PDB file of C-alpha atoms in Angstrom:
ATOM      1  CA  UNK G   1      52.126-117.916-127.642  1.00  0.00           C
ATOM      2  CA  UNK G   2      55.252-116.986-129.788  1.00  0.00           C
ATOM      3  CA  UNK G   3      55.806-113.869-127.457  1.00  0.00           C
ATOM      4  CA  UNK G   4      55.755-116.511-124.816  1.00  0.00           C
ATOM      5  CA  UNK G   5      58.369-118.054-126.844  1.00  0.00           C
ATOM      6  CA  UNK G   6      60.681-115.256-127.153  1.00  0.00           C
ATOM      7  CA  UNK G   7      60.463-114.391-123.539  1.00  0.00           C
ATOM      8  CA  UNK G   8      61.326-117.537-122.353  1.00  0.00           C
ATOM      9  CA  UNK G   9      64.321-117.721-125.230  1.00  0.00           C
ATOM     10  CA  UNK G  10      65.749-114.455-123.992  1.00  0.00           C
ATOM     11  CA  UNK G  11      65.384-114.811-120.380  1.00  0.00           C
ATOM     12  CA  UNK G  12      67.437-117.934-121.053  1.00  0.00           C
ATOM     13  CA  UNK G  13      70.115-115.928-122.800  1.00  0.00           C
ATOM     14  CA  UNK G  14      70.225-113.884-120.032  1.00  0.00           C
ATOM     15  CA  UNK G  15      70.724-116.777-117.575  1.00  0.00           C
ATOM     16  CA  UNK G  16      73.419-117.761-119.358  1.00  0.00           C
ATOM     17  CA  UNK G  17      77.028-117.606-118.357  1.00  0.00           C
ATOM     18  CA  UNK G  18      77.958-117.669-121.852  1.00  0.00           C
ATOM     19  CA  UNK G  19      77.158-114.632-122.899  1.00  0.00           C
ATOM     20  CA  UNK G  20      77.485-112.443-119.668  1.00  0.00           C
ATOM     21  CA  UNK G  21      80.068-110.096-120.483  1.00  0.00           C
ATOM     22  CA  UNK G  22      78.408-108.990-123.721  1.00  0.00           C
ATOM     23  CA  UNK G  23      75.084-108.657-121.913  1.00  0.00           C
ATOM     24  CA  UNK G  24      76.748-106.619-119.061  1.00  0.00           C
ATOM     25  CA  UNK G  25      78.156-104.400-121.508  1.00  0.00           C
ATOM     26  CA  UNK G  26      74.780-103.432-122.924  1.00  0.00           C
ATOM     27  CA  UNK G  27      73.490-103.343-119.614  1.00  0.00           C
ATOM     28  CA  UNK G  28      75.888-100.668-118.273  1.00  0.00           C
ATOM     29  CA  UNK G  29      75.065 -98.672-121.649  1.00  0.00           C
ATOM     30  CA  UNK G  30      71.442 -98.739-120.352  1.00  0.00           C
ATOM     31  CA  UNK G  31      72.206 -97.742-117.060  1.00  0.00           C
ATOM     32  CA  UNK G  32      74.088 -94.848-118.037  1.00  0.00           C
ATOM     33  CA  UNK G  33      72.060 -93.803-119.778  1.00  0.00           C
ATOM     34  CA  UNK G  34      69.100 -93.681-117.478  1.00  0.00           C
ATOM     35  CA  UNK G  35      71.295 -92.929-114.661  1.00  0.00           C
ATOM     36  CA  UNK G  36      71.976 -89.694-116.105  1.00  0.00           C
ATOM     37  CA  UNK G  37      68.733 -88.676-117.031  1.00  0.00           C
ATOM     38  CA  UNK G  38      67.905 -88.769-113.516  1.00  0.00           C
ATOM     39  CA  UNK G  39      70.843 -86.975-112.126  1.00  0.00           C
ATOM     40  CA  UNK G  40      70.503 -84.146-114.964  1.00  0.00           C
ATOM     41  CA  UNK G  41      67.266 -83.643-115.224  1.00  0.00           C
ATOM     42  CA  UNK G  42      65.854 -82.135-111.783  1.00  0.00           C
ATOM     43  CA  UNK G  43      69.278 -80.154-111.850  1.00  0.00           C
ATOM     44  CA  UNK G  44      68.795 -78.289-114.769  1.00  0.00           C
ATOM     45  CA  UNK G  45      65.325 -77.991-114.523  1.00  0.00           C
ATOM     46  CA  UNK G  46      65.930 -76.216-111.008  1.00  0.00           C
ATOM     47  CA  UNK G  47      68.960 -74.218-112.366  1.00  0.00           C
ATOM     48  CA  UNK G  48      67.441 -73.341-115.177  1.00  0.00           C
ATOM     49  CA  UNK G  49      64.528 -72.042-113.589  1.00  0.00           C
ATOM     50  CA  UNK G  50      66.349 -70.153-111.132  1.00  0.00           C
ATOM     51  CA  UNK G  51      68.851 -68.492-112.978  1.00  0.00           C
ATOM     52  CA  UNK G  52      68.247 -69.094-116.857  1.00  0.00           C
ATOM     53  CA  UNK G  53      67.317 -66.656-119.600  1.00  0.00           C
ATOM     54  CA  UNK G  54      65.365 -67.145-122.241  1.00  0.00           C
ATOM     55  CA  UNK G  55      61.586 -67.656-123.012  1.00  0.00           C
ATOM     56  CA  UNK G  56      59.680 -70.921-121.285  1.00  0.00           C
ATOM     57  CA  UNK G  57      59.937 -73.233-124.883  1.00  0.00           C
ATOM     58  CA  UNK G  58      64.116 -72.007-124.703  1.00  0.00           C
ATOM     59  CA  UNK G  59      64.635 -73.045-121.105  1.00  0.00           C
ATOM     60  CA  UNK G  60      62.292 -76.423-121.468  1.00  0.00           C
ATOM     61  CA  UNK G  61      65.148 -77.374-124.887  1.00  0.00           C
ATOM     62  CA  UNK G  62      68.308 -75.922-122.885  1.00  0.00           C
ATOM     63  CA  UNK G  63      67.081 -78.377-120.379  1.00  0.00           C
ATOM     64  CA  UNK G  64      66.548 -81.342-122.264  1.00  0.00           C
ATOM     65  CA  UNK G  65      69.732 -80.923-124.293  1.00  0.00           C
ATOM     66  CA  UNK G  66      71.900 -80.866-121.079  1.00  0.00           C
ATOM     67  CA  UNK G  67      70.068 -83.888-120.168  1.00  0.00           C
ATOM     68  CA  UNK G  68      70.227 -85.611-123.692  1.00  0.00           C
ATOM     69  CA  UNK G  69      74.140 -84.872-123.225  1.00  0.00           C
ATOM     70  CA  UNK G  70      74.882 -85.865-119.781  1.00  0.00           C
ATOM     71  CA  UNK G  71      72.583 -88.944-120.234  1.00  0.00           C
ATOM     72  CA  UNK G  72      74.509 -90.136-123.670  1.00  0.00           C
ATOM     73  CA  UNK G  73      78.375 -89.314-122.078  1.00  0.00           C
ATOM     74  CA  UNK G  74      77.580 -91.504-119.140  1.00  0.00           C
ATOM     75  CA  UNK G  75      76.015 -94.157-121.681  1.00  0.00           C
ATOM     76  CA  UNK G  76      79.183 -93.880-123.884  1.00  0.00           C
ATOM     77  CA  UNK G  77      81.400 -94.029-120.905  1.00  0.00           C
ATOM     78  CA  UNK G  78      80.053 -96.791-119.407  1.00  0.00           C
ATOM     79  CA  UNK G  79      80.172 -98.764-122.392  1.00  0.00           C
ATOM     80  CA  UNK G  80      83.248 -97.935-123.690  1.00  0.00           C
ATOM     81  CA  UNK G  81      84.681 -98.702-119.962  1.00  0.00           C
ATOM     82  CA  UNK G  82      83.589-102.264-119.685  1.00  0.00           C
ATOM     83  CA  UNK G  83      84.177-103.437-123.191  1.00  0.00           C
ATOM     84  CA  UNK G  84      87.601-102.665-122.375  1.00  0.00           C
ATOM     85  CA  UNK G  85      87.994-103.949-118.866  1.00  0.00           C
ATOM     86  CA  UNK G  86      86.253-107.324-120.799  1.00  0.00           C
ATOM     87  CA  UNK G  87      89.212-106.989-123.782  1.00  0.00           C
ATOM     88  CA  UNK G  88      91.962-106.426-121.023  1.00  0.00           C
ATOM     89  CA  UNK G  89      90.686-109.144-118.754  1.00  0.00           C
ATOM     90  CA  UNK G  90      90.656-111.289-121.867  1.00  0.00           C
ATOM     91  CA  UNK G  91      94.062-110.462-123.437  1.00  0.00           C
ATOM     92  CA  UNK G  92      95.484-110.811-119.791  1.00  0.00           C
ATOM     93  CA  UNK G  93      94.044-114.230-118.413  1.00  0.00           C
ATOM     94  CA  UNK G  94      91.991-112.425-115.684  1.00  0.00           C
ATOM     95  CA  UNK G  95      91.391-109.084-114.610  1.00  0.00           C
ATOM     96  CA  UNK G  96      94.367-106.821-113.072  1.00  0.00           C
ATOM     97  CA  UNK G  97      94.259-103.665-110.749  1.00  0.00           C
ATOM     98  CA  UNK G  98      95.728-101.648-113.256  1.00  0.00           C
ATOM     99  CA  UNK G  99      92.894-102.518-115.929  1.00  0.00           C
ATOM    100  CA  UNK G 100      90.568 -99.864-114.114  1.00  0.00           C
ATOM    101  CA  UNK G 101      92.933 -97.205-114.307  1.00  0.00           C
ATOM    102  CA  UNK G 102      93.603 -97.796-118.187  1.00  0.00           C
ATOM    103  CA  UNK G 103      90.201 -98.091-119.106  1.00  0.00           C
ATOM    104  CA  UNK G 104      89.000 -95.225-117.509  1.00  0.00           C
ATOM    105  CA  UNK G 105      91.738 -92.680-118.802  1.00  0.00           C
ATOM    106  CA  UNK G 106      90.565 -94.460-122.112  1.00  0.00           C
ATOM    107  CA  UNK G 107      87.060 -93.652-121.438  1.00  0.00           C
ATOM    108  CA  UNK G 108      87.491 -90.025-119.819  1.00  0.00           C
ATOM    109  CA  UNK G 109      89.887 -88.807-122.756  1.00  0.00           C
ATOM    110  CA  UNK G 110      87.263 -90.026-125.491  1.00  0.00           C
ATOM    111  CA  UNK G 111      84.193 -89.236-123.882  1.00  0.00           C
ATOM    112  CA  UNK G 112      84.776 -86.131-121.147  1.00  0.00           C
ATOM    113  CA  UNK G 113      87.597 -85.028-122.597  1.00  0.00           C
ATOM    114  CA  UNK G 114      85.630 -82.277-124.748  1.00  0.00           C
ATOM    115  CA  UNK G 115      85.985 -78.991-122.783  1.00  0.00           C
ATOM    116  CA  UNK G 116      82.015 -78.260-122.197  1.00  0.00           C
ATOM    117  CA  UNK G 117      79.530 -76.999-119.574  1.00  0.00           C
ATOM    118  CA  UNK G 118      78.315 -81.049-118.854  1.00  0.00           C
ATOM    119  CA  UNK G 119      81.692 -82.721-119.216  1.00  0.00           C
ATOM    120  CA  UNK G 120      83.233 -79.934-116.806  1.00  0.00           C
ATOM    121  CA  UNK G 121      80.594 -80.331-113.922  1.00  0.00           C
ATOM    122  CA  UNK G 122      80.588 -83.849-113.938  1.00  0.00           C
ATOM    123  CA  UNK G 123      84.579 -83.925-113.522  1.00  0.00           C
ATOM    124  CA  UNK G 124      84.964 -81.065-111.414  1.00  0.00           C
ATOM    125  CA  UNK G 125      82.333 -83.409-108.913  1.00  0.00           C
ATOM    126  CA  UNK G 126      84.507 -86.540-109.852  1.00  0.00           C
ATOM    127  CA  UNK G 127      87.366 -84.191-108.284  1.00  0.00           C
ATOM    128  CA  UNK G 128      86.455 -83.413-105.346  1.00  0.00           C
ATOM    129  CA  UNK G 129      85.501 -87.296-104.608  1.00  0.00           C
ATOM    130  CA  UNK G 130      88.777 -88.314-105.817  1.00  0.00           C
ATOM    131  CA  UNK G 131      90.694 -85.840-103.564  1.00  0.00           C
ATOM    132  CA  UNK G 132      88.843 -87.235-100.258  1.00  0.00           C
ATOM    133  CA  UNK G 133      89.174 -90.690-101.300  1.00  0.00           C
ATOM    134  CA  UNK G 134      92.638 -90.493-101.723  1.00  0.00           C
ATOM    135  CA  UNK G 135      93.180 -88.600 -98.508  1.00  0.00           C
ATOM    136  CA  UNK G 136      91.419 -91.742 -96.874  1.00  0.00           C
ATOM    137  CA  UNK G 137      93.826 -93.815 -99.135  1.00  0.00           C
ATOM    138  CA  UNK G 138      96.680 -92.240 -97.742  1.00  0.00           C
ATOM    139  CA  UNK G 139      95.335 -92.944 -93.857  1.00  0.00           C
ATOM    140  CA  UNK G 140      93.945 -96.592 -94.549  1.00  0.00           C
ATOM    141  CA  UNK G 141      97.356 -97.671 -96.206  1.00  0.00           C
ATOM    142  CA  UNK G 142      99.364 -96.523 -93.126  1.00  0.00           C
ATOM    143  CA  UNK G 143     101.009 -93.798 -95.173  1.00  0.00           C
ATOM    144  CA  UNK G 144      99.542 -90.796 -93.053  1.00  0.00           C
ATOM    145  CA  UNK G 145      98.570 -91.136 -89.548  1.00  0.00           C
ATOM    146  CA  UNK G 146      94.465 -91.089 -88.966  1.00  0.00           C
ATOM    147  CA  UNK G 147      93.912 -87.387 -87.041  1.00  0.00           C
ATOM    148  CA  UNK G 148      93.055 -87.777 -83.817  1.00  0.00           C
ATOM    149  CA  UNK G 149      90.708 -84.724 -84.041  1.00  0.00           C
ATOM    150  CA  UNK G 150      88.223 -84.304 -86.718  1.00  0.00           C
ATOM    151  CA  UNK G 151      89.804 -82.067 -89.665  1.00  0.00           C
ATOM    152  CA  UNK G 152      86.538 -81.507 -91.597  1.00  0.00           C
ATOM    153  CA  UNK G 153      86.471 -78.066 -90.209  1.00  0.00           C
ATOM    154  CA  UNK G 154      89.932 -77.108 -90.896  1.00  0.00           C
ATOM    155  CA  UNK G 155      88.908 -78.227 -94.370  1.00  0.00           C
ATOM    156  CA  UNK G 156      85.524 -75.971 -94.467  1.00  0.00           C
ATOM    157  CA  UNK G 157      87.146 -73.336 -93.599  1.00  0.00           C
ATOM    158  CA  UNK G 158      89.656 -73.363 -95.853  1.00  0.00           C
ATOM    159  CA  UNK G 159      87.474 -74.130 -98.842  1.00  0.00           C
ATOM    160  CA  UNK G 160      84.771 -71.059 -98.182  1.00  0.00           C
ATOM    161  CA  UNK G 161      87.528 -68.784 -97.583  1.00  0.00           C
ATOM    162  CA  UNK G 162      89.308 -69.458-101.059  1.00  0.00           C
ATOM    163  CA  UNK G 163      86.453 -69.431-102.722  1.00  0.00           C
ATOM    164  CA  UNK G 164      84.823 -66.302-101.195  1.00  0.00           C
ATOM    165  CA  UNK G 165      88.021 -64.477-101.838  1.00  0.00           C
ATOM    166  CA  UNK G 166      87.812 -65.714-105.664  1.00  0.00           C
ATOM    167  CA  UNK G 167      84.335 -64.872-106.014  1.00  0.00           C
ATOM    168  CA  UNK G 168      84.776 -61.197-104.876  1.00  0.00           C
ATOM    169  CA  UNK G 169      88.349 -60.333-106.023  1.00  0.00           C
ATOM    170  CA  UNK G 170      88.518 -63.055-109.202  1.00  0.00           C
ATOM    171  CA  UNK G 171      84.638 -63.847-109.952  1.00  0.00           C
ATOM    172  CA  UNK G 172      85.534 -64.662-113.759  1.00  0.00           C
ATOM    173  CA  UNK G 173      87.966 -68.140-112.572  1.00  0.00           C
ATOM    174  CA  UNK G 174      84.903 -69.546-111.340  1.00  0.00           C
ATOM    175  CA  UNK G 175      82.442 -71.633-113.077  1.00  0.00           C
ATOM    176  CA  UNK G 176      79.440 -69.742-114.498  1.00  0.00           C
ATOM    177  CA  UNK G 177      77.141 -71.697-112.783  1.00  0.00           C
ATOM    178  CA  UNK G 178      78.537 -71.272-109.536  1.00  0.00           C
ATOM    179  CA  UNK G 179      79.248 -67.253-110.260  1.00  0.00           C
ATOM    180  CA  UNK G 180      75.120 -67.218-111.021  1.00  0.00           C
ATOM    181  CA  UNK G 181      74.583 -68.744-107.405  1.00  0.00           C
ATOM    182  CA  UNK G 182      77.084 -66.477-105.512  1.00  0.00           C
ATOM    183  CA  UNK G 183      76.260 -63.307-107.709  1.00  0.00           C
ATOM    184  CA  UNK G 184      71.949 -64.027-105.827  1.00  0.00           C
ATOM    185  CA  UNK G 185      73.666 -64.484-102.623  1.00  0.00           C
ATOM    186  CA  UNK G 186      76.120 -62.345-101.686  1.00  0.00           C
ATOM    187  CA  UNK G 187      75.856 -59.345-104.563  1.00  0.00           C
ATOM    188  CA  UNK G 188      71.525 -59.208-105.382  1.00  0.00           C
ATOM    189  CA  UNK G 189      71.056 -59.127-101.719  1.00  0.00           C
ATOM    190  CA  UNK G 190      72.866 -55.754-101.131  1.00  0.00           C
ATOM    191  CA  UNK G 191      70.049 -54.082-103.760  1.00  0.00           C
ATOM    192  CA  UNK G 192      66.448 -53.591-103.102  1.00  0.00           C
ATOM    193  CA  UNK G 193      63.994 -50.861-103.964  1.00  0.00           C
ATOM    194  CA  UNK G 194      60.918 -51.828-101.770  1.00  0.00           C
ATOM    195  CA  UNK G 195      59.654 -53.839 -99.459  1.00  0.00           C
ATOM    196  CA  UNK G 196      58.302 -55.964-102.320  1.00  0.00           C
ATOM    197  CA  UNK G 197      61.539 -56.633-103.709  1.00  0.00           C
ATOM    198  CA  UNK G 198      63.250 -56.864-100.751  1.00  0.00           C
ATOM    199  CA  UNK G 199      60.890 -60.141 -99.205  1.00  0.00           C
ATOM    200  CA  UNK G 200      59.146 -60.821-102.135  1.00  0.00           C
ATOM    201  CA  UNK G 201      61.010 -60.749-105.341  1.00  0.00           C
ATOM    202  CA  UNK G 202      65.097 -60.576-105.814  1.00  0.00           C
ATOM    203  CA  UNK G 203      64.481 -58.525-108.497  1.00  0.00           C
ATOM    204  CA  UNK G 204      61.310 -57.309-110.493  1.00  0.00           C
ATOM    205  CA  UNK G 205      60.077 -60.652-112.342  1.00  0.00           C
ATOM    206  CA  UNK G 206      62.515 -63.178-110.555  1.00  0.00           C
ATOM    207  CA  UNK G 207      62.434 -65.007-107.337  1.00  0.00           C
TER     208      UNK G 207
END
């Protein structure tokens, strides 16, 4: 009965107008938080896996302290983001363009701002997104004309053949994680001893 009670009490907090921009604060900190437990997780346990050292126990804790890390950032972020946006909105009268901008350079400085393995994946992917959104920017505000041929191909090209240059000529620029990927495909597959390791095994023990 008084569990009954308490449900009923907070599901009518939740209804409530009132206290909606508190409660959407602590919501985004939960969904950041489980949001990047998801996106961490399989990733690191299938890099790990594939190209991590260590015993079973070491890869299983390198694993679950990326994910701890990435999970807690977005978490942080998130709530650290819309408290602010709420504070600007409310120091303002309502909420302006610009408050985005100012809350996330905020955010980013105090929460991916520390130069580490998680912080720069998940900006290096923020990157990339940025880069095609503005070019898309750029076309829908009239300030570039819209190619009348697709230039997604130009742009393939362009990418593979800077980074395949940097790879073999300048392989210590790039990322480690991406070196490990490059280093199985294009360097392991020029050695093999048998015709075990060669369709079998990459190397004696590995995949």
């Amino acid at each position: 009965m008084a569990a009954s009670i308490m449900i009923q009490a907070a599901n009518g907090i939740l209804a409530s107008a009132e206290y909606f921009d508190v409660l959407s604060v602590l919501k985004g900190l939960r969904n950041g938080a489980v949001y990047g437990v998801k996106v961490r997780f399989p990733h690191a346990l299938v890099m790990t896996f594939l190209f991590g050292r260590g015993t079973t126990l070491e890869k299983f804790r390198g694993i679950l302290k990326a994910t701890y890390m990435h999970s807690k950032n977005l978490a942080k972020f998130v709530f650290l983001y819309k408290s602010m946006m709420v504070m600007l909105q409310r120091m303002e009268g309502k909420e302006q363009h610009f408050h985005s901008f100012i809350a996330g350079v905020i955010g980013g400085y105090l929460v991916f701002g520390e130069n580490n393995k998680i912080n720069s994946q998940i900006n290096m992917y923020l990157l990339s997104r940025i880069l095609f959104g503005a070019a898309r920017l750029l076309v829908k505000k009239g300030i570039i004309q819209e190619p009348k041929t697709d230039p997604f191909p130009i742009f393939a090209s362009i990418v593979w053949g800077i980074v395949m240059w940097q790879f073999y000529n300048h392989k210590e620029v790039l990322q480690p994680s991406l070196q490990n990927s490059m280093t199985y495909l294009y360097r392991d597959s020029n050695v093999w001893n048998d015709l075990w390791d060669f369709l079998v095994f990459n190397k004696p023990g590995t995949i």
